[in-house]
Amino acid sequence: MTGRPRPPDGRPGRYGVHETWETDGSTVGGYRLVRSLGRGGFGEVFLGEAGDGSRAAVKVLHASWAGDAEMRRRFAAEVEQARRVSGFCIAAILDADPGAEQPWIATEFIDGPTLQRAVAQDGPRRGAELQRLAVNTATALAAIHAAGVVHRDLKPENIMLAADGPRVIDFGIARAVEATSVTASGIIGTVGYMAPEQLEGARLTSAVDVFSWGAVMVHAATGREAFPGPTRASRIARVLSGEPDLDGVPEELLGTVRTCLDRDPRRRPDARTLVDHLITGAPLVAVPEPTVVDPGEGPLPPTLAYTAAAPAPAPVPYTPPPPGEAPPYHFAGVRYTRPGDLAAAMQEQWAQAAAVFEDPDARAALGTWITDDLRDTTVDRALFRTRRTDADLAVATFVAQTRPDLPPRFRGHDVSPDTLRSFFAAAPSAAPAEAGGLARPGILRQLSLHHGEAARGLAAPAAELEAAGRAAAAFGEELAEQLDGWKDGRHAAADPALLLAFVLDPGRVRRPAAPPGTAAAQWIDALWKRVDASEGAARAGCAAVVHSALPLIDGLVRRWEEPERRGAQREQELRTLRGDLAFYDKTATRLVWLGGTALACLVLAFVVLPGMTEGSGSGWAGFVGLCLMVGLLSPLFVLFAHIQARVRVGNGERRRRLRQRLRGLEEDQAALVRELHTMRADLEKARALAAAPPRR
């Protein structure tokens, strides 16, 4: 890969320092990078142009990811796996180099709008058009799943409406990235199209894509989300416990969509069954829960990458033991007969204890031992009967309820107000790895239930952190809803470690530094108005949002500067091209005029004037000679003008390419203008939003 990477400014992003490639003269593989199509936390997508003029969407991983050996291995496996997907309903992979200095992948460039844009501009799909969309996208999912890939982010923005039919895009590196340690605590997807198990952080299967397909069909048929709500939190709550809004979905598709949106993944059909149902009307029956092959663990088998799970064995009736003869519980290779001893061991061996609460069977076994075998009444029964998505919180709760006399500890660290301040003194850049897990109100609240002064001192930070978190979530949600550059909401989420650091030491709440007058300073000034208008915990929460958004602001600034620079270059090239083509068009007009003049003069000299001047003396002879001379010399001027035009503009094929290039440049220039307009509008909206009173 060649080009000029901009040097990072030293400020770490959410996942480290990122580089942004200048597209002027840069190439990736055999593709010249024309302009950026979008940028995310994992990489940037460019419009690439090959030597033959064909175009591709080229995704380049950020430099911070390129240095991760595990990420490279998974990316290489993912590319190999994605190549197996049939290309008839997806953006096919054209080329890739996982071993490059910055790994990249080039996919087919789809010339057409996204389903999101098409519905927004032209309204919902109807009739046969909706049916074709349903069949094609379901077929694409079947092909993707057959290659052992789970899309995990199917949504209207990831469906392109090409001239030859819909194509599913952006299924490439999501699984490889999600499997790395950096995003192990994050969730990949888009609220409104994510299955309940995605939102809960449970083990995922290809059934999540079937749920997303149902939500996409609702949007395509109605123009609305299947799980609408005024806020992000309300939409999540509706996915987890509410019912989809299917009003307006055509009757012939209604039952299919409702089945695909079932909260239980075991009751959803797989993609192949869905395709058969849509095409032939076959029964839409659920299949045993599929499991997807991990691309990082080795080559795919020649068969389908997911298989039916074996049916669970029939439950065995439980007979409680006689009093005083309760069986022991085994944990980390040791037998325990008293819950207090077990709690002390779990506090010391926290990771193994968390594994118990993460596993449904192990959690149920522990609950049976506590509640049925020992008849213990000190531990909340919901700890074992409710699906746990936060194993650390479960361990902290179990230890606090069983052994409150123990000193508060979290993952091997003693916790007190003083140790908290020490932990988060350098957050987020140098805080311990456990800091992110500890910086949660629920954890601190459970640790505050232990006996002793140190534990009691944790109650106030827990309450303040909860209040700061609410203020940060409200501010981040406003940004995500109103600013185009913050749409997915992830960039507006406050870093938990930074949030607690500001709560513990309000004196650290300071405006981030930026050179005066720069675009970065304008963004920070705009957002900091909300911080200045807030007090106490709310001030800490809003400040954490601004500091956490610095990588996004840096990216917005670079994207702002890039179109301005590229726009000036494009304008110069456009002027040159327009001048050359205008010269040719004028020359062609002159050629027609000169040719007509030559023909008229020759007709006058040899046909009209001799008959008119016969017997008139020599008075007309000079005029006849002049017409003859003009008629004979005009072809010479025609030849000269033609040669001049050929030298400057070239032959017909080159002129055709120049006109094609001109159209492409004009489209790019229009896109740059729209991009700049959106960015400037975002900044103005940010100023107004931050200056307005916060939501209550």
XYZ file of C-alpha atoms in Angstrom:
696
model
C 0.000 0.000 0.000
C 1.349 3.395 -0.932
C 0.273 6.843 0.086
C 0.819 9.447 2.750
C -0.612 8.607 6.155
C -1.261 11.570 8.336
C 0.728 11.341 11.532
C -1.476 10.708 14.593
C -1.736 13.575 17.020
C -0.856 11.361 19.967
C -4.338 11.366 21.415
C -5.656 7.814 21.819
C -8.961 6.897 20.294
C -11.441 4.476 21.770
C -9.295 1.632 20.457
C -5.925 3.412 20.180
C -4.379 5.993 17.858
C -5.864 5.785 14.372
C -4.349 6.908 11.106
C -6.367 8.513 8.346
C -5.098 8.035 4.828
C -4.973 10.952 2.458
C -6.543 9.734 -0.754
C -4.554 12.055 -3.036
C -2.263 9.665 -4.919
C -2.755 6.821 -2.433
C -3.202 3.294 -3.702
C -4.228 0.057 -2.039
C -3.313 -2.991 -4.067
C -4.265 -2.027 -7.582
C -6.855 0.536 -6.523
C -6.395 4.306 -6.467
C -8.309 5.765 -3.514
C -10.703 8.372 -4.922
C -12.563 9.463 -1.784
C -13.696 8.248 1.599
C -17.104 6.566 1.745
C -17.193 6.229 5.531
C -15.110 5.673 8.640
C -15.732 3.604 11.757
C -13.919 2.317 14.807
C -12.312 -0.582 12.917
C -11.403 0.915 9.552
C -12.205 3.310 6.745
C -13.936 2.548 3.441
C -12.790 4.300 0.270
C -14.063 4.449 -3.270
C -11.253 2.743 -5.190
C -10.595 2.937 -8.922
C -8.656 0.249 -10.775
C -6.459 0.843 -13.793
C -9.240 -0.202 -16.181
C -11.629 2.341 -14.663
C -13.673 -0.172 -12.667
C -14.605 0.801 -9.127
C -14.537 -1.013 -5.793
C -15.273 -0.313 -2.140
C -11.905 -0.665 -0.382
C -11.912 -1.138 3.410
C -8.582 -0.451 5.155
C -8.118 -1.435 8.792
C -6.857 1.216 11.179
C -3.174 1.046 12.028
C -4.013 0.256 15.667
C -5.834 -2.898 14.567
C -3.063 -3.830 12.118
C -0.627 -4.238 15.007
C -2.822 -6.847 16.722
C -1.584 -10.310 15.677
C -4.792 -12.006 16.812
C -6.869 -9.492 14.873
C -4.804 -10.143 11.734
C -5.276 -13.905 12.100
C -9.013 -13.577 12.477
C -9.245 -11.037 9.672
C -7.388 -13.405 7.329
C -9.706 -16.266 8.302
C -12.726 -14.012 7.845
C -11.606 -12.957 4.362
C -11.082 -16.577 3.380
C -14.485 -17.448 4.768
C -16.236 -14.535 3.103
C -14.804 -15.598 -0.273
C -16.901 -18.743 0.064
C -20.133 -16.747 0.014
C -21.839 -16.827 -3.364
C -21.797 -13.368 -4.888
C -25.239 -13.197 -6.461
C -26.966 -11.341 -3.594
C -24.008 -9.695 -1.842
C -21.235 -7.232 -2.618
C -18.698 -9.827 -3.776
C -15.087 -9.740 -2.574
C -12.773 -8.722 -5.412
C -9.395 -8.793 -3.685
C -7.806 -8.608 -0.243
C -4.445 -8.619 1.494
C -4.661 -9.537 5.198
C -0.856 -9.576 5.363
C -0.354 -5.976 4.243
C 1.065 -3.310 6.542
C -2.547 -2.218 6.978
C -4.820 -5.134 5.993
C -7.452 -4.309 3.387
C -10.326 -5.874 1.513
C -11.885 -4.700 -1.771
C -15.520 -5.515 -2.493
C -17.798 -4.840 -5.408
C -18.933 -1.191 -5.558
C -22.718 -1.140 -5.774
C -24.046 1.778 -7.794
C -27.386 2.457 -6.177
C -29.062 3.818 -3.044
C -29.360 1.985 0.234
C -32.741 0.648 1.243
C -32.733 3.239 4.035
C -32.365 6.111 1.556
C -34.779 4.628 -0.984
C -37.545 4.271 1.599
C -36.881 7.775 2.939
C -37.009 9.330 -0.547
C -39.567 7.187 -2.385
C -41.642 5.680 0.406
C -42.228 2.054 1.496
C -41.949 -0.860 -0.937
C -45.136 -2.438 -2.203
C -46.350 -5.561 -3.989
C -43.916 -7.513 -6.157
C -41.091 -5.094 -5.356
C -41.383 -5.909 -1.637
C -41.629 -9.627 -2.398
C -38.449 -9.518 -4.519
C -36.661 -7.643 -1.761
C -37.737 -10.251 0.806
C -36.657 -13.224 -1.320
C -33.326 -11.735 -2.404
C -32.251 -10.639 1.071
C -33.276 -13.952 2.636
C -31.332 -15.761 -0.096
C -28.294 -13.612 0.666
C -28.533 -14.585 4.347
C -28.768 -18.258 3.403
C -25.590 -17.928 1.314
C -23.778 -16.039 4.094
C -24.799 -18.580 6.750
C -23.821 -21.496 4.501
C -20.268 -20.075 4.485
C -20.226 -20.058 8.297
C -20.583 -16.281 8.616
C -23.065 -14.376 10.758
C -23.747 -10.852 9.529
C -24.741 -9.436 12.960
C -25.643 -5.980 11.594
C -28.262 -6.485 8.890
C -30.188 -3.223 8.538
C -31.603 -1.026 5.743
C -28.295 0.857 5.461
C -26.509 -2.421 4.678
C -28.791 -3.339 1.770
C -27.946 -1.705 -1.554
C -30.584 -1.490 -4.290
C -28.540 -2.168 -7.412
C -30.021 -2.144 -10.908
C -29.949 -5.953 -10.989
C -31.492 -6.416 -7.543
C -30.789 -5.916 -3.824
C -27.319 -6.709 -2.456
C -26.313 -7.262 1.170
C -23.076 -5.511 2.166
C -20.742 -5.114 5.144
C -20.721 -8.698 6.421
C -16.912 -8.908 6.260
C -14.932 -8.187 9.429
C -17.673 -7.764 12.029
C -17.270 -11.284 13.425
C -13.472 -11.186 13.379
C -13.415 -7.871 15.222
C -16.120 -8.874 17.683
C -14.094 -11.936 18.674
C -11.051 -9.922 19.743
C -10.398 -8.940 23.322
C -10.808 -5.238 22.591
C -14.510 -5.545 21.869
C -15.231 -8.474 24.130
C -17.346 -6.228 26.343
C -19.059 -4.421 23.471
C -22.057 -5.247 21.302
C -21.939 -5.079 17.518
C -25.171 -4.106 15.802
C -27.779 -1.359 15.455
C -30.569 -0.866 17.994
C -33.914 -1.551 16.358
C -32.504 -4.388 14.247
C -30.675 -6.335 16.979
C -32.130 -9.534 18.368
C -32.817 -9.726 22.133
C -29.910 -12.122 22.628
C -27.580 -9.578 21.033
C -28.705 -6.853 23.426
C -28.288 -9.189 26.384
C -24.763 -10.226 25.398
C -25.677 -13.914 25.087
C -24.116 -16.485 22.766
C -25.141 -15.628 19.216
C -26.170 -17.820 16.317
C -27.341 -17.208 12.773
C -30.833 -16.691 14.233
C -29.890 -13.062 15.011
C -29.781 -12.331 11.273
C -33.261 -13.802 10.781
C -34.577 -11.456 13.491
C -32.842 -8.520 11.769
C -34.367 -9.595 8.440
C -37.842 -9.381 9.977
C -37.121 -5.875 11.316
C -35.771 -4.809 7.902
C -38.939 -6.045 6.178
C -41.074 -3.995 8.583
C -39.069 -0.881 7.700
C -39.243 -1.644 3.973
C -43.030 -2.167 4.083
C -43.963 0.704 6.421
C -41.055 3.163 6.576
C -40.974 2.731 10.381
C -38.910 0.677 12.791
C -40.416 -2.542 14.085
C -39.637 -1.471 17.665
C -40.135 2.312 17.734
C -39.611 4.486 20.780
C -38.711 8.063 21.698
C -35.288 7.090 23.069
C -32.649 4.456 22.509
C -33.345 2.974 25.938
C -37.062 2.686 25.205
C -36.372 0.918 21.916
C -34.091 -1.579 23.664
C -36.748 -2.201 26.309
C -39.368 -2.832 23.638
C -37.126 -5.354 21.828
C -36.484 -7.211 25.108
C -40.021 -7.276 26.491
C -42.492 -5.619 24.120
C -44.167 -6.492 20.846
C -43.207 -5.254 17.359
C -45.344 -2.660 15.582
C -46.488 -4.553 12.471
C -49.255 -2.164 11.444
C -49.010 -1.678 7.685
C -47.116 -4.886 6.879
C -48.964 -6.645 4.006
C -51.062 -9.632 5.038
C -49.079 -12.058 2.855
C -45.873 -11.163 4.720
C -47.284 -10.482 8.186
C -47.109 -14.009 9.614
C -43.613 -14.574 8.244
C -42.270 -11.385 9.786
C -43.961 -12.055 13.134
C -42.315 -15.497 13.330
C -38.890 -14.109 12.460
C -39.246 -11.465 15.194
C -39.905 -14.036 17.915
C -37.878 -13.192 21.038
C -36.835 -16.831 21.424
C -34.196 -17.671 18.784
C -35.205 -21.339 18.959
C -38.618 -20.487 17.514
C -37.261 -18.624 14.493
C -36.700 -20.408 11.159
C -33.248 -20.596 9.633
C -32.515 -18.667 6.440
C -32.898 -21.688 4.135
C -36.307 -22.516 5.566
C -37.278 -18.848 5.204
C -36.278 -18.827 1.516
C -38.243 -22.041 0.842
C -41.273 -20.541 2.561
C -41.096 -17.287 0.577
C -40.667 -19.051 -2.761
C -42.788 -22.190 -2.437
C -45.040 -21.504 0.530
C -43.456 -24.363 2.493
C -44.297 -24.417 6.230
C -42.322 -21.900 8.256
C -41.094 -24.172 11.031
C -38.276 -23.426 13.448
C -35.112 -25.541 13.356
C -32.924 -26.728 16.234
C -30.642 -23.980 17.445
C -27.703 -23.567 15.011
C -24.109 -23.105 16.042
C -21.733 -21.164 13.846
C -18.151 -22.210 13.200
C -15.598 -19.784 14.641
C -13.482 -18.542 11.701
C -10.458 -18.229 13.917
C -10.358 -21.910 14.849
C -9.520 -23.533 11.514
C -10.887 -24.307 8.043
C -14.569 -24.811 7.442
C -15.914 -28.309 6.879
C -17.232 -29.019 3.382
C -20.772 -29.241 4.754
C -22.845 -26.398 6.142
C -21.105 -24.484 8.890
C -23.950 -24.854 11.338
C -25.624 -28.058 12.534
C -28.664 -28.940 14.595
C -28.112 -29.207 18.314
C -28.950 -32.513 19.962
C -32.212 -32.497 21.954
C -31.799 -31.964 25.654
C -32.223 -35.019 27.905
C -35.431 -35.354 29.869
C -35.218 -33.773 33.349
C -34.711 -36.109 36.290
C -37.061 -35.532 39.268
C -35.209 -34.105 42.259
C -35.471 -35.690 45.691
C -34.017 -33.519 48.469
C -31.547 -35.258 50.804
C -32.423 -35.993 54.431
C -31.764 -33.152 56.912
C -28.090 -32.746 57.789
C -26.954 -34.756 54.772
C -26.853 -32.048 52.095
C -24.306 -32.837 49.373
C -21.203 -30.652 49.042
C -20.686 -28.133 46.245
C -17.499 -28.344 44.195
C -15.797 -25.109 43.159
C -12.286 -24.813 41.682
C -11.558 -28.399 42.697
C -12.543 -27.916 46.380
C -15.613 -29.289 48.220
C -17.703 -26.747 50.155
C -20.495 -27.493 52.621
C -21.200 -23.918 53.789
C -22.139 -20.992 51.499
C -20.017 -18.561 53.522
C -16.857 -20.545 52.821
C -17.813 -20.752 49.163
C -18.373 -16.967 49.002
C -14.908 -16.319 50.483
C -13.358 -18.633 47.892
C -15.277 -16.993 45.062
C -14.103 -13.550 46.174
C -10.482 -14.747 45.951
C -10.994 -16.638 42.673
C -13.211 -14.109 40.983
C -12.704 -15.147 37.350
C -13.734 -18.747 38.056
C -16.712 -17.515 40.047
C -17.793 -15.305 37.144
C -17.620 -18.335 34.853
C -20.119 -20.115 37.142
C -22.659 -17.293 36.838
C -22.107 -16.941 33.086
C -22.962 -20.606 32.457
C -26.739 -21.256 32.777
C -26.287 -24.870 33.897
C -23.571 -24.057 36.464
C -25.633 -21.145 37.796
C -28.705 -23.362 38.118
C -26.672 -26.035 39.929
C -25.386 -23.466 42.429
C -28.908 -22.170 42.968
C -30.215 -25.687 43.609
C -27.484 -26.304 46.189
C -28.146 -22.991 47.986
C -31.944 -22.965 47.931
C -32.953 -26.645 47.906
C -30.081 -28.579 49.451
C -29.042 -26.085 52.129
C -32.389 -24.254 52.487
C -30.371 -21.019 52.751
C -32.501 -17.845 52.878
C -29.811 -15.132 52.867
C -29.211 -15.056 49.100
C -31.659 -13.466 46.669
C -33.279 -16.250 44.612
C -33.380 -14.043 41.497
C -29.594 -14.344 41.398
C -29.987 -17.905 40.135
C -33.327 -17.791 38.347
C -32.869 -14.678 36.223
C -30.697 -14.750 33.136
C -27.454 -13.050 34.096
C -25.762 -10.752 31.603
C -23.310 -9.290 34.136
C -21.294 -12.024 35.818
C -19.143 -9.573 37.828
C -22.251 -8.029 39.371
C -23.600 -11.500 40.189
C -20.379 -12.460 41.999
C -20.316 -9.165 43.918
C -23.964 -9.650 44.924
C -23.469 -13.255 46.039
C -20.423 -12.390 48.155
C -22.039 -9.273 49.701
C -25.223 -11.136 50.650
C -23.454 -14.230 51.949
C -20.358 -12.762 53.616
C -20.838 -9.033 54.304
C -18.164 -9.354 56.991
C -15.459 -9.745 54.354
C -13.641 -6.580 53.228
C -14.892 -5.292 49.843
C -12.801 -6.709 46.993
C -13.168 -6.750 43.224
C -11.186 -9.132 41.024
C -8.383 -9.433 43.567
C -8.198 -5.739 44.501
C -9.225 -4.221 47.831
C -11.753 -1.448 47.207
C -12.213 1.703 49.287
C -12.688 5.400 48.461
C -8.917 5.892 48.613
C -8.131 2.926 46.346
C -10.821 4.116 43.926
C -9.103 7.479 43.618
C -5.796 5.705 43.076
C -7.357 3.384 40.507
C -8.841 6.184 38.455
C -6.232 8.898 38.976
C -4.961 8.416 35.408
C -8.182 7.155 33.801
C -8.845 6.251 31.168
C -5.409 5.880 29.576
C -3.554 4.227 32.458
C -6.274 2.755 34.680
C -5.967 -0.970 35.504
C -7.762 -3.450 33.306
C -10.352 -3.995 36.053
C -11.260 -0.301 36.112
C -13.934 -0.517 33.424
C -15.718 -3.334 35.263
C -15.476 -1.596 38.621
C -16.763 1.752 37.351
C -20.426 0.783 37.561
C -22.997 1.878 40.130
C -24.301 -1.652 40.679
C -20.849 -3.025 41.535
C -20.062 -0.162 43.902
C -23.474 -0.461 45.540
C -22.934 -4.154 46.272
C -19.420 -3.518 47.611
C -20.842 -0.803 49.880
C -23.012 -3.454 51.594
C -19.943 -4.993 53.237
C -19.222 -4.078 56.841
C -16.689 -1.451 57.816
C -15.905 2.195 57.169
C -14.257 1.514 53.815
C -17.386 -0.138 52.451
C -19.723 2.580 53.757
C -17.623 5.167 51.950
C -18.523 3.537 48.616
C -22.245 4.327 48.840
C -21.848 8.025 47.958
C -19.632 7.415 44.855
C -22.115 4.756 43.721
C -25.045 7.195 43.896
C -23.083 9.998 42.226
C -21.848 7.652 39.497
C -25.420 6.570 38.790
C -26.549 10.205 38.510
C -23.571 11.055 36.295
C -24.321 8.038 34.124
C -27.912 9.181 33.616
C -26.757 12.665 32.590
C -24.127 11.204 30.237
C -26.639 8.817 28.666
C -29.166 11.625 28.115
C -26.541 13.928 26.555
C -25.130 11.138 24.392
C -28.606 10.135 23.271
C -29.396 13.699 22.207
C -26.190 13.817 20.161
C -26.878 10.442 18.551
C -30.451 11.409 17.642
C -29.789 14.881 16.230
C -26.308 14.780 14.657
C -25.688 12.809 11.471
C -22.066 12.099 12.399
C -23.099 10.481 15.715
C -25.981 8.341 14.505
C -24.971 4.953 15.869
C -24.653 6.353 19.422
C -21.491 4.409 20.258
C -19.283 7.464 19.834
C -21.419 9.457 22.284
C -21.124 6.903 25.109
C -19.069 8.089 28.066
C -16.042 6.012 29.042
C -17.003 4.426 32.420
C -13.505 4.827 33.876
C -13.406 8.502 32.905
C -16.911 9.002 34.271
C -15.936 7.680 37.700
C -12.660 9.622 37.631
C -14.622 12.877 37.218
C -17.086 11.866 39.939
C -14.270 11.122 42.401
C -12.338 14.285 41.583
C -14.532 17.104 40.162
C -11.388 19.225 39.824
C -10.370 17.078 36.852
C -13.350 18.314 34.847
C -11.535 20.633 32.453
C -12.169 21.613 28.876
C -10.010 19.541 26.468
C -7.199 21.514 24.861
C -7.344 22.336 21.148
C -5.592 25.010 19.037
C -7.766 28.173 19.053
C -9.734 28.792 15.903
C -9.476 25.219 14.637
C -12.455 23.059 13.778
C -11.672 20.840 16.783
C -11.833 23.872 19.076
C -15.188 24.849 17.556
C -16.613 21.382 18.271
C -15.284 21.351 21.846
C -16.575 24.893 22.488
C -20.004 23.893 21.182
C -20.315 20.748 23.314
C -18.711 22.234 26.431
C -21.628 24.649 26.775
C -23.651 21.744 28.201
C -20.893 21.044 30.747
C -20.820 24.690 31.866
C -24.597 24.653 32.248
C -24.536 21.539 34.476
C -23.615 21.017 38.094
C -22.452 18.198 40.346
C -22.742 14.676 38.990
C -24.447 15.911 35.792
C -21.409 18.088 35.052
C -19.121 15.061 35.448
C -21.344 13.000 33.137
C -21.494 15.604 30.356
C -17.736 16.247 30.604
C -17.071 12.511 30.244
C -19.169 12.461 27.065
C -17.114 15.299 25.540
C -13.766 13.728 26.499
C -14.867 10.293 25.294
C -15.923 11.820 21.961
C -12.499 13.332 21.220
C -11.556 10.534 18.763
C -14.840 11.093 16.932
C -14.279 14.856 16.881
C -10.777 14.259 15.533
C -12.227 12.091 12.776
C -14.903 14.679 11.949
C -12.280 17.412 11.702
C -10.112 15.340 9.416
C -13.107 14.453 7.288
C -13.960 18.164 7.183
C -10.482 19.226 6.086
C -10.173 16.436 3.549
C -13.229 17.410 1.426
C -12.139 21.053 1.429
C -8.655 20.118 0.203
C -9.944 17.574 -2.281
C -12.637 19.975 -3.434
C -10.041 22.588 -4.442
C -8.062 19.967 -6.354
C -11.186 18.614 -8.033
C -12.248 22.132 -9.043
C -8.915 22.723 -10.790
C -9.159 19.405 -12.619
C -12.761 20.137 -13.554
C -11.788 23.516 -15.023
C -9.047 21.873 -17.130
C -11.342 19.114 -18.383
C -14.180 21.488 -19.140
C -11.784 23.780 -20.986
C -10.396 20.951 -23.135
C -13.826 19.585 -24.001
C -15.224 23.075 -24.654
C -12.285 23.715 -27.017
C -13.101 20.522 -28.880
C -16.796 21.385 -29.113
C -15.988 24.882 -30.446
C -13.514 23.400 -32.903
C -16.126 20.932 -34.125
C -18.535 23.833 -34.671
C -15.870 25.750 -36.600
C -15.162 22.687 -38.725
C -18.831 22.466 -39.701
C -18.929 26.196 -40.440
C -15.709 26.168 -42.501
C -16.838 23.084 -44.398
C -20.127 24.730 -45.227
C -18.367 27.931 -46.285
C -15.976 26.011 -48.561
C -18.826 24.136 -50.205
C -20.873 27.334 -50.711
C -17.910 29.164 -52.274
C -17.165 26.315 -54.656
C -20.815 26.159 -55.736
C -20.803 29.920 -56.320
C -17.513 29.803 -58.229
C -18.330 26.902 -60.547
C -22.097 26.810 -60.818
C -23.934 30.009 -59.924
C -21.620 32.855 -60.829
C -20.480 31.694 -64.315
C -24.089 31.687 -65.491
C -24.818 35.031 -63.876
C -21.691 36.780 -65.196
C -21.835 35.520 -68.780
C -21.669 38.553 -71.025
C -21.177 40.930 -68.101
C -17.545 41.692 -68.710
C -14.707 41.197 -66.279
C -16.375 42.941 -63.320
C -17.388 39.663 -61.754
C -14.168 37.846 -62.448
C -12.504 39.066 -59.259
C -15.420 37.905 -57.134
C -15.417 34.506 -58.818
C -11.705 34.213 -58.099
C -12.233 35.151 -54.459
C -14.934 32.466 -54.035
C -12.670 29.957 -55.712
C -9.763 30.841 -53.406
C -11.928 30.640 -50.262
C -13.392 27.345 -51.404
C -9.939 25.868 -51.980
C -8.267 27.284 -48.837
C -11.064 26.426 -46.385
C -10.203 22.690 -46.363
C -6.690 23.678 -45.273
C -8.131 25.574 -42.307
C -10.405 22.614 -41.591
C -7.418 20.288 -41.604
C -5.402 22.604 -39.324
C -8.249 22.945 -36.797
C -8.797 19.192 -36.795
C -5.116 18.524 -36.119
C -5.082 21.100 -33.315
C -8.141 19.487 -31.666
C -6.649 16.005 -31.976
C -3.396 17.125 -30.386
C -5.164 18.737 -27.410
C -8.106 16.379 -26.843
C -7.197 13.168 -28.674
C -9.247 10.721 -30.663
C -12.861 9.764 -30.120
C -12.070 7.067 -27.541
C -9.996 9.474 -25.454
C -12.721 12.122 -25.666
C -15.225 9.540 -24.468
C -13.010 8.720 -21.483
C -12.541 12.422 -20.745
C -16.309 12.974 -20.729
C -16.743 9.929 -18.470
C -14.038 11.274 -16.177
C -15.775 14.668 -16.135
C -19.078 13.076 -15.099
C -17.325 11.126 -12.353
C -15.562 14.233 -11.062
C -18.805 16.211 -11.072
C -20.515 13.467 -9.063
C -17.609 13.355 -6.599
C -17.622 17.126 -6.293
C -21.359 17.142 -5.604
C -20.862 14.455 -2.944
C -18.076 16.505 -1.354
C -20.312 19.568 -1.253
C -23.098 17.560 0.391
C -20.636 16.075 2.888
C -19.314 19.508 3.838
C -22.839 20.846 4.183
C -23.773 17.961 6.500
C -20.665 18.487 8.641
C -21.271 22.233 9.003
C -24.938 21.611 9.769
C -23.902 19.097 12.451
C -21.701 21.684 14.137
C -24.513 24.258 14.172
C -26.956 21.706 15.571
C -24.397 20.754 18.225
C -24.125 24.396 19.314
C -27.891 24.720 19.648
C -28.282 21.335 21.350
C -25.558 21.928 23.958
C -26.869 25.407 24.743
C -30.428 24.132 25.299
C -31.527 22.901 28.749
C -30.808 19.179 29.267
C -33.614 16.679 29.032
C -35.309 15.715 32.273
